[in-house]
Amino acid sequence: MKMSKFYMPTLREVPSDAEIPSHKLLLRAGMIRKNVSGIYSYLPLGYKVVRKVEKVVREEMDASGSLECLLSAVQPKEIWEESGRWDNFGPEMFKLNDRHLREFCLGPTHEEYFTTMIKDEIKSYKQLPLNLYQIQTKYRDEKRPRFGVIRAREFIMKDAYSFDTDVKGMEESYQEMWDAYDRIFTRLKMKYSVVQGDSGAMGGSISHEFVALSDVGEGLIAYCNDCDYAATDEKATVVYKNVNSDEEMLNMEKIETPGVGTIDELHKFLNVDKSRLAKSVMYEKEDGKIIMAIIPGDRQLNETKLFNAAGVNDFEVEVASDETILKATGAHSGSCGPVGLVGEYELYVDSRVAEMRNVVVGGNEDNYHIKNVNYGRDFEGVVVEDLLMVEEGDVCPKCGSPLQLERGIEVGNIFQLGTKYSSSLGPNYLDENGKAQDIYMGSYGVGVTRSVAAIVEQNYDENGIIWPMIVAPYEIIISIVNMKDEDQVALGEKLYNELSGLGYEVLLDDRNERAGVKFKDRDLIGIPIRVTVGKKAAENMVEYSLRKDAEKIDISVDELLEKIKDDYVVL
Ligand code: ATP
Ligand code: MG
């Protein structure tokens, strides 16, 4: 492609609403443009990268035996009602009506659609297992679209669904997808971890996330260096040992704590270790009902674990307002606790607090706390094994070594769904004995456009993007330094034709721009191999360099091909 004819609107300035490197660089490199919040267009250079990521995904899905389809993005309400997710998916779902006021959504995912599609066609165990996938645009009205295409409202996803006769088959399909994802992210040259995930709205129990390691990642993963334990922060099991369960129970005592509103203040005021203070965190449901969680004072609440225990979706609850807290407890948030609550509430108690003796809690009266509170004797609630957020240095639940924390971007995930969808949506099959059985399903996603941004996050410097060869929009860029120099133009064109003829994807910078502009642009757009045709063109000499390092060498045109061949395979 000749750049004189190309559309690549690069920007010198950093766009003001872009916070992270990949977002800034994809905009600056003229690869994406924002339409409205969370909705992006891919310009020619950016779309080439998207297509290359899709190609890797497609090749590895095909190799795994999954079959490509393309289903519609428009989905009728009825199938979502049958699965119970029309309301459950919440405000993330884009809903629309047709002219007859029939209701639809723009698919945020396709479990329902695929399940309904195969329902009438699959009759017998002989037709299973089956694995279908598509690469398609998804719509989610994210609460906080941000970081460019990383958390967008319209994005490209590869989604796959497996259908098996039993648990064992489902587990095998799951492993095949796991292996395919390993191949995909390895080929994309990603530094990634596979971690246990929370299944959330998908249902099912076992799930794993593929997480590209990056400081700008929204997700935190906890992992162990001594064994293979790794989980998202939402999922990671917290081993908490700071429990004094063998102490004698003492009598409750109400104490005045003037002006004390936080755990820190209470700790200083009473000179009591924070682990002996119990923290109360309150949420309210849409119907005004209170959900209170009680956890050790030295830890943070894990909302996902609480909401799973309470059986609510995150969009159905809010952090309780001051007014609600006052109404429910008779005190402001710094003084409320689990003893003597009235009205409609649900109380969830971390199992470690339930075992602790003589803890201090809020007194449900401003400026008062209660000492020597004991679960079972002084208050009751639903005891939940673990409501805590993992912290660096926590003990690995598998081997006991200290856990490490790292940030990452979720680029893919795999779920074992079991019979959640087949039991409600009805696809079943007849087994060898002619008996109807539920189909066991799995669902598997890769964020294609999010992966593009994740690759940038792992491959850039102060001058721009450094694409790995496999996804680079073009493989080689030839820059003609001076377009007025006939030798340079002739050699540039000759190399362009030769290299293109050999099957390389080549960009020829034949624009009437200053050399400085050309070099800045080529750094920004990150083409892996660079050939500069300059003053030595008449001697058949060019300058050769790679985007990833600063080293430049003069090389004769005769040697150029060999050099490119050698570098191509390692980039
Ligand atoms: P997240 O926790 O980041 O919201 P998710 O669990 O909702 O992700 P899935 O429903 O499993 O994601 O979707 C499969 C894949 O699609 C994710 O692994 C991710 O790579 C991608 N994805 C999800 N939401 C978005 C989004 N808003 N923008 C871009 N890609 C997304
Ligand atoms: Mg999501």
Coordinates of C-alpha atoms and ligand atoms in Angstrom, one line a residue:
M1 CA 0.0 0.0 0.0
K2 CA 1.3 3.4 -0.9
M3 CA 0.9 5.9 1.9
S4 CA 0.2 8.7 -0.6
K5 CA -3.1 7.0 -1.2
F6 CA -3.7 5.7 2.3
Y7 CA -6.1 7.1 5.0
M8 CA -4.2 7.2 8.2
P9 CA -5.1 10.4 10.1
T10 CA -2.3 10.4 12.8
L11 CA -2.5 13.0 15.6
R12 CA 0.5 14.7 17.2
E13 CA -1.5 15.8 20.2
V14 CA -2.6 13.4 22.9
P15 CA -6.4 13.4 23.0
S16 CA -7.6 14.8 26.3
D17 CA -10.1 12.2 27.2
A18 CA -7.8 9.2 26.7
E19 CA -6.3 8.0 30.0
I20 CA -4.2 5.0 29.2
P21 CA -1.5 4.3 26.7
S22 CA -3.4 2.0 24.4
H23 CA -6.3 4.4 24.1
K24 CA -4.0 7.4 23.3
L25 CA -1.9 5.5 20.9
L26 CA -4.7 3.8 18.9
L27 CA -6.3 7.3 18.5
R28 CA -3.0 9.0 17.7
A29 CA -2.0 6.3 15.2
G30 CA -5.2 6.9 13.3
M31 CA -6.5 3.4 14.0
I32 CA -9.7 4.2 15.9
R33 CA -12.1 7.1 16.3
K34 CA -14.7 7.6 18.9
N35 CA -18.3 8.1 17.8
V36 CA -20.0 8.5 21.2
S37 CA -18.9 7.3 24.6
G38 CA -17.8 3.6 24.3
I39 CA -18.6 3.3 20.6
Y40 CA -15.7 3.3 18.2
S41 CA -15.0 3.0 14.5
Y42 CA -11.9 1.2 13.2
L43 CA -10.1 3.0 10.5
P44 CA -8.1 1.1 7.8
L45 CA -4.9 0.6 9.8
G46 CA -6.8 -0.4 13.0
Y47 CA -9.2 -2.7 11.2
K48 CA -6.3 -4.6 9.7
V49 CA -5.1 -5.3 13.2
V50 CA -8.6 -6.4 14.3
R51 CA -8.7 -8.7 11.3
K52 CA -5.4 -10.2 12.2
V53 CA -6.4 -11.0 15.7
E54 CA -9.6 -12.5 14.3
K55 CA -7.5 -14.6 12.0
V56 CA -5.5 -16.2 14.8
V57 CA -8.7 -16.7 16.8
R58 CA -10.4 -18.3 13.8
E59 CA -7.5 -20.6 13.0
E60 CA -7.2 -21.9 16.5
M61 CA -11.0 -22.3 17.0
D62 CA -11.2 -24.2 13.6
A63 CA -8.2 -26.4 14.7
S64 CA -10.1 -27.3 17.9
G65 CA -13.0 -28.5 15.9
S66 CA -15.4 -25.7 16.7
L67 CA -17.6 -24.7 13.7
E68 CA -18.0 -21.0 12.7
C69 CA -21.5 -19.5 12.4
L70 CA -22.8 -16.0 12.3
L71 CA -26.0 -15.3 14.3
S72 CA -27.9 -12.1 14.4
A73 CA -27.2 -9.4 16.9
V74 CA -30.9 -8.7 17.2
Q75 CA -32.5 -11.1 19.6
P76 CA -36.1 -11.5 20.6
K77 CA -37.1 -10.8 24.2
E78 CA -38.9 -14.2 24.6
I79 CA -35.8 -16.3 24.6
W80 CA -34.3 -14.1 27.3
E81 CA -37.5 -14.4 29.3
E82 CA -37.3 -18.2 29.1
S83 CA -33.8 -18.2 30.6
G84 CA -34.8 -15.7 33.2
R85 CA -32.1 -13.2 32.0
W86 CA -34.3 -10.5 30.4
D87 CA -34.5 -8.7 33.8
N88 CA -31.5 -10.3 35.3
F89 CA -29.0 -8.9 32.8
G90 CA -30.0 -5.5 34.0
P91 CA -29.2 -2.1 32.5
E92 CA -26.2 -3.4 30.5
M93 CA -28.7 -4.7 27.9
F94 CA -29.5 -2.5 25.0
K95 CA -33.2 -2.9 24.4
L96 CA -35.3 -1.9 21.3
N97 CA -38.7 -2.3 19.8
D98 CA -39.7 -3.0 16.2
R99 CA -42.6 -1.1 14.5
H100 CA -45.1 -3.6 16.0
L101 CA -43.7 -2.8 19.4
R102 CA -42.3 -6.3 19.7
E103 CA -39.3 -6.2 22.1
F104 CA -35.7 -7.1 21.2
C105 CA -32.3 -6.6 22.5
L106 CA -28.9 -6.1 20.9
G107 CA -27.1 -9.2 21.9
P108 CA -24.7 -8.7 24.8
T109 CA -23.9 -12.5 24.5
H110 CA -25.5 -15.4 22.8
E111 CA -26.2 -18.3 25.2
E112 CA -29.9 -18.1 24.6
Y113 CA -29.7 -17.7 20.9
F114 CA -27.4 -20.6 20.3
T115 CA -29.3 -22.9 22.7
T116 CA -32.6 -22.0 21.0
M117 CA -31.1 -22.5 17.6
I118 CA -30.0 -26.1 18.1
K119 CA -33.0 -27.0 20.2
D120 CA -35.1 -28.3 17.3
E121 CA -32.3 -29.9 15.4
I122 CA -30.5 -31.9 18.0
K123 CA -32.5 -35.1 18.7
S124 CA -30.0 -37.8 19.6
Y125 CA -26.8 -38.4 21.5
K126 CA -25.4 -39.3 18.1
Q127 CA -25.4 -35.6 17.1
L128 CA -23.3 -34.6 20.2
P129 CA -20.8 -33.3 21.1
L130 CA -21.1 -30.0 19.2
N131 CA -19.1 -26.8 19.4
L132 CA -20.2 -23.7 17.6
Y133 CA -18.6 -20.3 17.5
Q134 CA -18.9 -16.9 15.9
I135 CA -16.9 -13.6 15.7
Q136 CA -19.5 -10.9 16.0
T137 CA -20.3 -7.5 17.4
K138 CA -21.7 -7.4 20.9
Y139 CA -23.6 -4.6 22.6
R140 CA -23.4 -3.8 26.3
D141 CA -24.5 -0.5 27.8
E142 CA -21.6 -0.5 30.3
K143 CA -22.0 1.6 33.4
R144 CA -18.6 3.1 32.9
P145 CA -17.4 2.8 29.3
R146 CA -13.7 3.7 29.4
F147 CA -10.2 3.0 28.3
G148 CA -11.2 3.2 24.7
V149 CA -12.0 -0.2 23.2
I150 CA -11.1 -2.0 26.4
R151 CA -14.5 -1.3 28.0
A152 CA -16.6 -0.3 25.1
R153 CA -20.4 -0.4 24.6
E154 CA -20.0 -2.0 21.1
F155 CA -17.2 -4.5 20.7
I156 CA -16.1 -7.5 18.8
M157 CA -16.2 -10.8 20.6
K158 CA -15.5 -14.4 19.6
D159 CA -18.1 -16.5 21.5
A160 CA -18.3 -20.2 21.4
Y161 CA -20.8 -22.7 22.9
S162 CA -20.2 -26.4 23.5
F163 CA -23.0 -29.0 23.8
D164 CA -22.3 -32.4 25.4
T165 CA -24.2 -35.3 26.7
D166 CA -22.7 -35.4 30.2
V167 CA -20.4 -33.7 32.7
K168 CA -17.4 -35.6 31.4
G169 CA -18.0 -34.4 27.9
M170 CA -18.5 -30.9 29.1
E171 CA -15.2 -31.0 30.9
E172 CA -13.4 -32.3 27.8
S173 CA -14.8 -29.5 25.7
Y174 CA -13.8 -27.0 28.4
Q175 CA -10.2 -28.3 28.2
E176 CA -10.2 -28.2 24.4
M177 CA -11.2 -24.5 24.6
W178 CA -8.6 -23.8 27.3
D179 CA -5.9 -25.4 25.1
A180 CA -7.2 -23.3 22.1
Y181 CA -7.0 -20.1 24.1
D182 CA -3.5 -21.0 25.2
R183 CA -2.5 -21.3 21.6
I184 CA -4.3 -18.0 20.7
F185 CA -2.8 -15.8 23.3
T186 CA 0.7 -17.4 22.9
R187 CA 0.5 -16.7 19.1
L188 CA -0.6 -13.1 19.9
K189 CA 2.6 -12.8 22.0
M190 CA 0.7 -11.9 25.1
K191 CA 2.0 -12.2 28.6
Y192 CA -1.0 -13.7 30.3
S193 CA -2.2 -15.7 33.2
V194 CA -5.1 -18.2 33.5
V195 CA -7.0 -17.6 36.7
Q196 CA -10.1 -18.9 38.4
G197 CA -13.0 -16.5 37.8
D198 CA -16.3 -15.7 39.4
S199 CA -19.1 -17.0 37.3
G200 CA -21.5 -14.1 38.1
A201 CA -24.5 -13.7 35.8
M202 CA -23.4 -16.6 33.5
G203 CA -24.4 -19.2 36.0
G204 CA -22.5 -22.5 36.4
S205 CA -19.7 -23.0 38.8
I206 CA -16.3 -23.5 37.2
S207 CA -14.8 -20.7 35.1
H208 CA -11.4 -19.4 34.2
E209 CA -10.3 -16.0 32.9
F210 CA -7.4 -15.4 30.6
V211 CA -5.8 -12.2 31.8
A212 CA -3.2 -10.1 29.9
L213 CA -0.8 -8.7 32.5
S214 CA -0.8 -4.9 32.5
D215 CA -0.5 -2.1 35.1
V216 CA -3.6 -0.4 33.6
G217 CA -5.8 -3.5 33.9
E218 CA -9.1 -3.0 35.7
G219 CA -8.8 -6.4 37.2
L220 CA -6.5 -7.7 40.0
I221 CA -5.3 -11.2 40.1
A222 CA -3.9 -13.1 43.1
Y223 CA -1.4 -15.8 42.3
C224 CA 1.0 -18.0 44.1
N225 CA 4.7 -18.5 43.1
D226 CA 5.0 -21.8 44.8
C227 CA 2.0 -23.6 43.3
D228 CA -0.4 -23.1 40.4
Y229 CA -3.1 -21.2 42.4
A230 CA -4.3 -18.1 40.6
A231 CA -7.7 -16.3 40.9
T232 CA -9.3 -13.0 40.2
D233 CA -9.6 -10.7 43.2
E234 CA -13.4 -11.3 43.1
K235 CA -12.9 -15.0 43.4
A236 CA -9.7 -15.5 45.4
T237 CA -10.4 -17.4 48.7
V238 CA -9.1 -15.5 51.7
V239 CA -7.5 -17.5 54.4
Y240 CA -7.8 -15.3 57.5
K241 CA -6.3 -16.6 60.7
N242 CA -6.6 -13.7 63.1
V243 CA -9.3 -15.3 65.1
N244 CA -9.4 -15.6 68.9
S245 CA -12.1 -18.3 69.2
D246 CA -10.9 -19.8 72.5
E247 CA -11.3 -16.6 74.6
E248 CA -14.1 -16.6 77.2
M249 CA -17.2 -14.6 76.3
L250 CA -17.4 -11.4 78.3
N251 CA -20.5 -9.3 79.1
M252 CA -21.5 -6.8 76.5
E253 CA -20.7 -3.2 77.4
K254 CA -21.9 0.0 75.7
I255 CA -19.1 2.5 75.5
E256 CA -19.1 6.2 74.6
T257 CA -16.9 6.9 71.5
P258 CA -17.3 10.6 70.8
G259 CA -16.5 11.7 67.3
V260 CA -15.3 8.2 66.3
G261 CA -16.6 7.4 62.8
T262 CA -14.1 5.1 61.2
I263 CA -12.3 1.8 62.0
D264 CA -9.0 3.8 62.1
E265 CA -10.4 6.2 64.7
L266 CA -11.9 3.5 66.7
H267 CA -8.6 1.6 66.7
K268 CA -6.8 4.7 68.0
F269 CA -9.5 5.6 70.5
L270 CA -9.7 2.2 72.1
N271 CA -6.2 1.1 71.4
V272 CA -7.6 -2.3 70.3
D273 CA -6.2 -4.2 67.3
K274 CA -8.3 -3.6 64.2
S275 CA -8.9 -7.4 63.8
R276 CA -10.9 -7.2 67.1
L277 CA -13.2 -4.6 65.6
A278 CA -16.1 -5.7 63.4
K279 CA -16.8 -3.6 60.4
S280 CA -20.4 -3.2 59.2
V281 CA -21.0 -2.4 55.5
M282 CA -24.5 -1.6 54.3
Y283 CA -26.3 -1.8 50.9
E284 CA -29.9 -1.1 50.1
K285 CA -32.0 -2.9 47.5
E286 CA -34.4 -1.2 45.2
D287 CA -37.3 -2.1 47.6
G288 CA -35.5 -0.3 50.4
K289 CA -34.4 -3.5 52.2
I290 CA -31.0 -3.4 53.8
I291 CA -28.2 -5.8 53.3
M292 CA -25.5 -5.6 56.0
A293 CA -22.2 -7.4 55.9
I294 CA -20.1 -7.9 59.0
I295 CA -16.4 -8.5 58.5
P296 CA -13.1 -8.2 60.5
G297 CA -12.1 -4.5 60.9
D298 CA -8.7 -4.9 59.4
R299 CA -10.1 -6.2 56.0
Q300 CA -12.1 -4.9 53.0
L301 CA -15.4 -6.4 51.9
N302 CA -15.5 -8.3 48.7
E303 CA -18.8 -7.1 47.1
T304 CA -19.0 -10.0 44.6
K305 CA -18.9 -12.6 47.4
L306 CA -21.5 -10.6 49.3
F307 CA -23.8 -10.2 46.3
N308 CA -23.4 -13.9 45.4
A309 CA -24.4 -14.9 49.0
A310 CA -27.3 -12.5 49.0
G311 CA -28.4 -13.7 45.5
V312 CA -28.5 -10.2 44.1
N313 CA -27.1 -8.6 41.0
D314 CA -24.8 -5.6 41.5
F315 CA -27.2 -3.3 39.6
E316 CA -30.0 -4.2 42.0
V317 CA -28.2 -2.7 45.0
E318 CA -26.5 0.5 46.0
V319 CA -24.3 1.5 48.9
A320 CA -26.9 2.5 51.5
S321 CA -27.5 6.2 51.8
D322 CA -27.0 8.1 55.1
E323 CA -30.7 8.5 55.3
T324 CA -31.4 4.8 54.9
I325 CA -28.7 3.9 57.4
L326 CA -30.1 6.3 60.0
K327 CA -33.6 5.0 59.5
A328 CA -32.6 1.3 59.8
T329 CA -30.1 1.6 62.7
G330 CA -30.9 4.8 64.5
A331 CA -27.3 6.0 63.9
H332 CA -25.0 7.4 61.3
S333 CA -22.8 5.0 59.3
G334 CA -19.8 5.3 61.7
S335 CA -21.8 4.0 64.7
C336 CA -24.0 1.3 63.2
G337 CA -23.6 -2.4 63.9
P338 CA -25.4 -5.8 63.9
V339 CA -26.8 -5.7 67.5
G340 CA -30.5 -4.8 68.0
L341 CA -31.3 -4.0 64.3
V342 CA -35.0 -3.5 63.6
G343 CA -37.0 -3.5 60.4
E344 CA -36.4 -5.4 57.2
Y345 CA -32.8 -6.3 56.8
E346 CA -30.5 -9.2 55.8
L347 CA -27.4 -9.8 57.8
Y348 CA -24.4 -11.6 56.3
V349 CA -21.5 -12.5 58.6
D350 CA -18.0 -13.5 57.6
S351 CA -17.4 -16.9 59.2
R352 CA -14.3 -15.6 60.9
V353 CA -16.3 -12.9 62.7
A354 CA -18.8 -15.5 63.7
E355 CA -16.0 -17.4 65.4
M356 CA -14.4 -14.4 67.1
R357 CA -15.0 -13.6 70.7
N358 CA -15.6 -10.2 72.3
V359 CA -15.5 -8.0 69.3
V360 CA -16.3 -4.3 69.2
V361 CA -19.2 -3.2 67.0
G362 CA -21.2 0.0 66.3
G363 CA -23.8 0.7 69.0
N364 CA -26.6 1.8 66.6
E365 CA -26.6 5.1 68.5
D366 CA -24.4 8.0 67.4
N367 CA -21.1 8.2 69.3
Y368 CA -21.5 4.8 70.9
H369 CA -20.0 1.4 70.3
I370 CA -20.5 -2.0 72.0
K371 CA -17.7 -4.1 73.4
N372 CA -17.6 -7.9 73.9
V373 CA -20.1 -8.7 71.3
N374 CA -20.3 -12.4 70.3
Y375 CA -22.0 -14.0 67.3
G376 CA -24.8 -16.4 68.3
R377 CA -25.3 -14.8 71.7
D378 CA -25.7 -11.2 70.7
F379 CA -26.7 -11.2 67.1
E380 CA -27.4 -13.7 64.3
G381 CA -27.3 -13.7 60.6
V382 CA -26.3 -15.8 57.6
V383 CA -22.8 -17.0 58.1
V384 CA -20.8 -16.9 54.9
E385 CA -17.5 -18.8 54.7
D386 CA -15.6 -15.9 53.1
L387 CA -16.7 -12.3 52.4
L388 CA -13.2 -10.8 52.2
M389 CA -11.1 -9.1 49.5
V390 CA -7.8 -10.7 49.0
E391 CA -4.6 -8.7 49.9
E392 CA -1.0 -9.1 49.0
G393 CA 0.7 -11.5 51.3
D394 CA -2.5 -13.4 52.2
V395 CA -1.9 -17.1 52.6
C396 CA -2.4 -19.2 49.4
P397 CA -5.5 -21.4 50.0
K398 CA -3.8 -24.3 48.2
C399 CA -0.3 -24.4 49.6
G400 CA 0.1 -21.8 52.3
S401 CA 2.7 -19.6 50.6
P402 CA 2.2 -15.9 50.5
L403 CA 0.0 -14.7 47.5
Q404 CA 1.1 -12.0 45.1
L405 CA -1.2 -9.5 43.4
E406 CA -0.9 -8.2 39.9
R407 CA -3.1 -6.1 37.6
G408 CA -4.4 -7.4 34.3
I409 CA -6.9 -7.1 31.5
E410 CA -9.4 -9.9 31.0
V411 CA -9.1 -10.9 27.4
G412 CA -10.9 -14.2 27.4
N413 CA -12.9 -16.5 29.6
I414 CA -14.3 -20.0 29.7
F415 CA -17.4 -21.2 31.6
Q416 CA -18.8 -24.6 32.5
L417 CA -22.6 -23.9 32.4
G418 CA -23.9 -27.4 33.1
T419 CA -27.6 -27.6 32.4
K420 CA -28.5 -24.1 33.4
Y421 CA -29.6 -23.0 29.9
S422 CA -30.8 -26.4 28.6
S423 CA -33.1 -27.0 31.6
S424 CA -34.8 -23.7 31.1
L425 CA -34.6 -23.3 27.3
G426 CA -35.3 -27.0 26.7
P427 CA -32.7 -28.5 24.3
N428 CA -32.4 -32.1 25.2
Y429 CA -31.4 -35.2 23.5
L430 CA -32.4 -38.9 23.6
D431 CA -29.8 -41.2 25.1
E432 CA -29.1 -44.8 24.1
N433 CA -32.2 -45.9 25.9
G434 CA -34.4 -43.4 24.2
K435 CA -34.7 -41.3 27.4
A436 CA -34.7 -37.5 27.2
Q437 CA -31.7 -35.9 28.9
D438 CA -30.5 -32.3 29.4
I439 CA -27.6 -31.1 27.3
Y440 CA -24.4 -30.0 29.2
M441 CA -23.1 -26.7 27.9
G442 CA -20.0 -24.5 28.1
S443 CA -19.5 -20.9 26.9
Y444 CA -16.3 -19.4 25.8
G445 CA -15.5 -15.7 25.0
V446 CA -12.5 -13.8 23.6
G447 CA -12.6 -10.1 23.5
V448 CA -11.2 -9.4 20.0
T449 CA -11.1 -5.7 20.1
R450 CA -10.1 -5.6 23.7
S451 CA -7.2 -7.9 22.8
V452 CA -6.0 -5.4 20.3
A453 CA -5.7 -2.8 23.1
A454 CA -4.2 -5.3 25.5
I455 CA -1.5 -6.1 22.9
V456 CA -0.7 -2.3 22.7
E457 CA -0.5 -2.1 26.5
Q458 CA 2.2 -4.7 26.4
N459 CA 4.0 -3.3 23.4
Y460 CA 4.8 0.4 23.2
D461 CA 7.4 3.0 24.0
E462 CA 7.4 6.8 24.2
N463 CA 7.3 7.0 20.4
G464 CA 4.4 4.7 19.7
I465 CA 3.2 1.2 19.2
I466 CA 5.5 -1.8 18.6
W467 CA 3.3 -4.4 17.0
P468 CA 4.3 -8.1 17.2
M469 CA 4.6 -9.3 13.6
I470 CA 1.5 -11.6 13.8
V471 CA -0.9 -8.6 14.3
A472 CA 1.1 -5.8 12.7
P473 CA -1.2 -3.9 10.2
Y474 CA 1.8 -4.0 7.7
E475 CA 4.9 -6.0 8.1
I476 CA 7.5 -3.8 6.4
I477 CA 7.6 0.0 5.9
I478 CA 9.8 1.5 3.3
S479 CA 10.4 5.3 3.8
I480 CA 11.6 7.4 0.9
V481 CA 13.5 10.2 2.6
N482 CA 13.4 12.7 -0.3
M483 CA 10.7 12.4 -2.9
K484 CA 12.6 14.8 -5.1
D485 CA 15.5 12.4 -5.5
E486 CA 14.8 10.2 -8.4
D487 CA 17.2 7.4 -7.3
Q488 CA 15.4 7.2 -4.0
V489 CA 12.0 7.1 -5.5
A490 CA 13.0 4.5 -8.0
L491 CA 14.7 2.2 -5.4
G492 CA 11.8 2.7 -3.0
E493 CA 9.3 1.6 -5.7
K494 CA 11.5 -1.3 -6.8
L495 CA 11.8 -2.7 -3.3
Y496 CA 8.1 -2.1 -2.6
N497 CA 7.2 -4.2 -5.7
E498 CA 9.7 -6.9 -5.0
L499 CA 8.8 -7.3 -1.3
S500 CA 5.1 -7.2 -2.0
G501 CA 5.6 -9.7 -4.8
L502 CA 7.2 -12.1 -2.3
G503 CA 4.0 -11.9 -0.2
Y504 CA 5.1 -9.4 2.5
E505 CA 2.6 -6.7 3.5
V506 CA 4.5 -3.5 2.7
L507 CA 3.7 0.2 3.3
L508 CA 5.6 2.6 1.0
D509 CA 5.9 6.1 2.5
D510 CA 5.9 8.0 -0.7
R511 CA 4.2 11.1 0.7
N512 CA 5.6 14.5 0.0
E513 CA 6.4 15.0 3.7
R514 CA 9.6 15.9 5.5
A515 CA 11.6 12.9 6.6
G516 CA 11.0 13.8 10.3
V517 CA 7.3 13.5 9.8
K518 CA 7.7 10.2 8.1
F519 CA 9.9 8.8 10.9
K520 CA 7.5 10.0 13.6
D521 CA 4.5 8.4 11.9
R522 CA 6.3 5.1 11.3
D523 CA 7.3 5.0 15.0
L524 CA 3.8 5.8 16.0
I525 CA 2.0 3.1 13.9
G526 CA 4.6 0.5 15.0
I527 CA 5.5 -1.4 11.8
P528 CA 8.0 -4.1 12.8
I529 CA 10.6 -3.9 10.0
R530 CA 11.8 -0.6 8.5
V531 CA 13.7 0.2 5.4
T532 CA 14.9 3.7 4.8
V533 CA 15.8 4.7 1.3
G534 CA 18.0 7.8 1.6
K535 CA 21.2 9.4 0.2
K536 CA 22.9 6.1 -0.6
A537 CA 20.1 4.9 -2.9
A538 CA 22.3 5.5 -5.9
E539 CA 24.8 3.0 -4.4
N540 CA 22.0 0.5 -3.8
M541 CA 22.4 0.9 -0.1
V542 CA 19.5 1.4 2.4
E543 CA 19.2 1.8 6.1
Y544 CA 17.6 -1.1 8.0
S545 CA 16.1 -1.1 11.5
L546 CA 13.5 -2.8 13.6
R547 CA 10.8 -0.9 15.4
K548 CA 11.6 -2.6 18.7
D549 CA 15.2 -1.4 19.1
A550 CA 17.2 1.6 18.2
E551 CA 19.9 -0.1 16.2
K552 CA 20.2 1.0 12.6
I553 CA 22.5 -0.6 10.0
D554 CA 23.4 0.3 6.4
I555 CA 22.8 -2.7 4.2
S556 CA 23.1 -3.4 0.5
V557 CA 19.9 -4.2 -1.3
D558 CA 21.3 -7.6 -2.2
E559 CA 21.6 -8.5 1.5
L560 CA 18.2 -7.0 2.4
L561 CA 16.1 -10.0 1.6
E562 CA 18.0 -12.4 3.8
K563 CA 18.0 -10.0 6.7
I564 CA 14.2 -9.6 6.4
K565 CA 13.7 -13.3 6.2
D566 CA 15.8 -13.9 9.4
D567 CA 14.1 -11.2 11.4
Y568 CA 10.6 -12.0 10.2
V569 CA 10.4 -15.3 12.0
V570 CA 11.5 -13.9 15.4
L571 CA 9.4 -10.7 15.5
Ligands
ATP1 P1 -15.7 -7.8 32.3 O1 -15.6 -8.5 33.7 O2 -14.4 -7.1 31.9 O3 -16.9 -6.9 32.3 P2 -17.2 -9.9 31.3 O4 -16.9 -11.0 32.4 O5 -18.4 -9.2 31.3 O6 -15.9 -8.9 31.3 P3 -17.7 -11.8 29.2 O7 -19.2 -11.6 29.3 O8 -17.2 -13.1 29.6 O9 -17.0 -10.6 29.9 O10 -17.2 -11.5 27.7 C1 -16.2 -12.3 27.1 C2 -15.0 -11.4 26.7 O11 -15.5 -10.2 26.0 C3 -14.3 -10.8 27.9 O12 -13.3 -11.7 28.3 C4 -13.6 -9.6 27.3 O13 -12.4 -9.9 26.7 C5 -14.6 -9.1 26.3 N1 -15.5 -8.0 26.8 C6 -16.4 -8.0 27.8 N2 -17.0 -6.8 28.0 C7 -16.3 -6.0 27.1 C8 -16.4 -4.6 26.8 N3 -17.3 -3.8 27.4 N4 -15.6 -4.1 25.9 C9 -14.7 -4.8 25.2 N5 -14.6 -6.1 25.4 C10 -15.4 -6.7 26.4
MG2 MG -18.9 -7.2 32.0

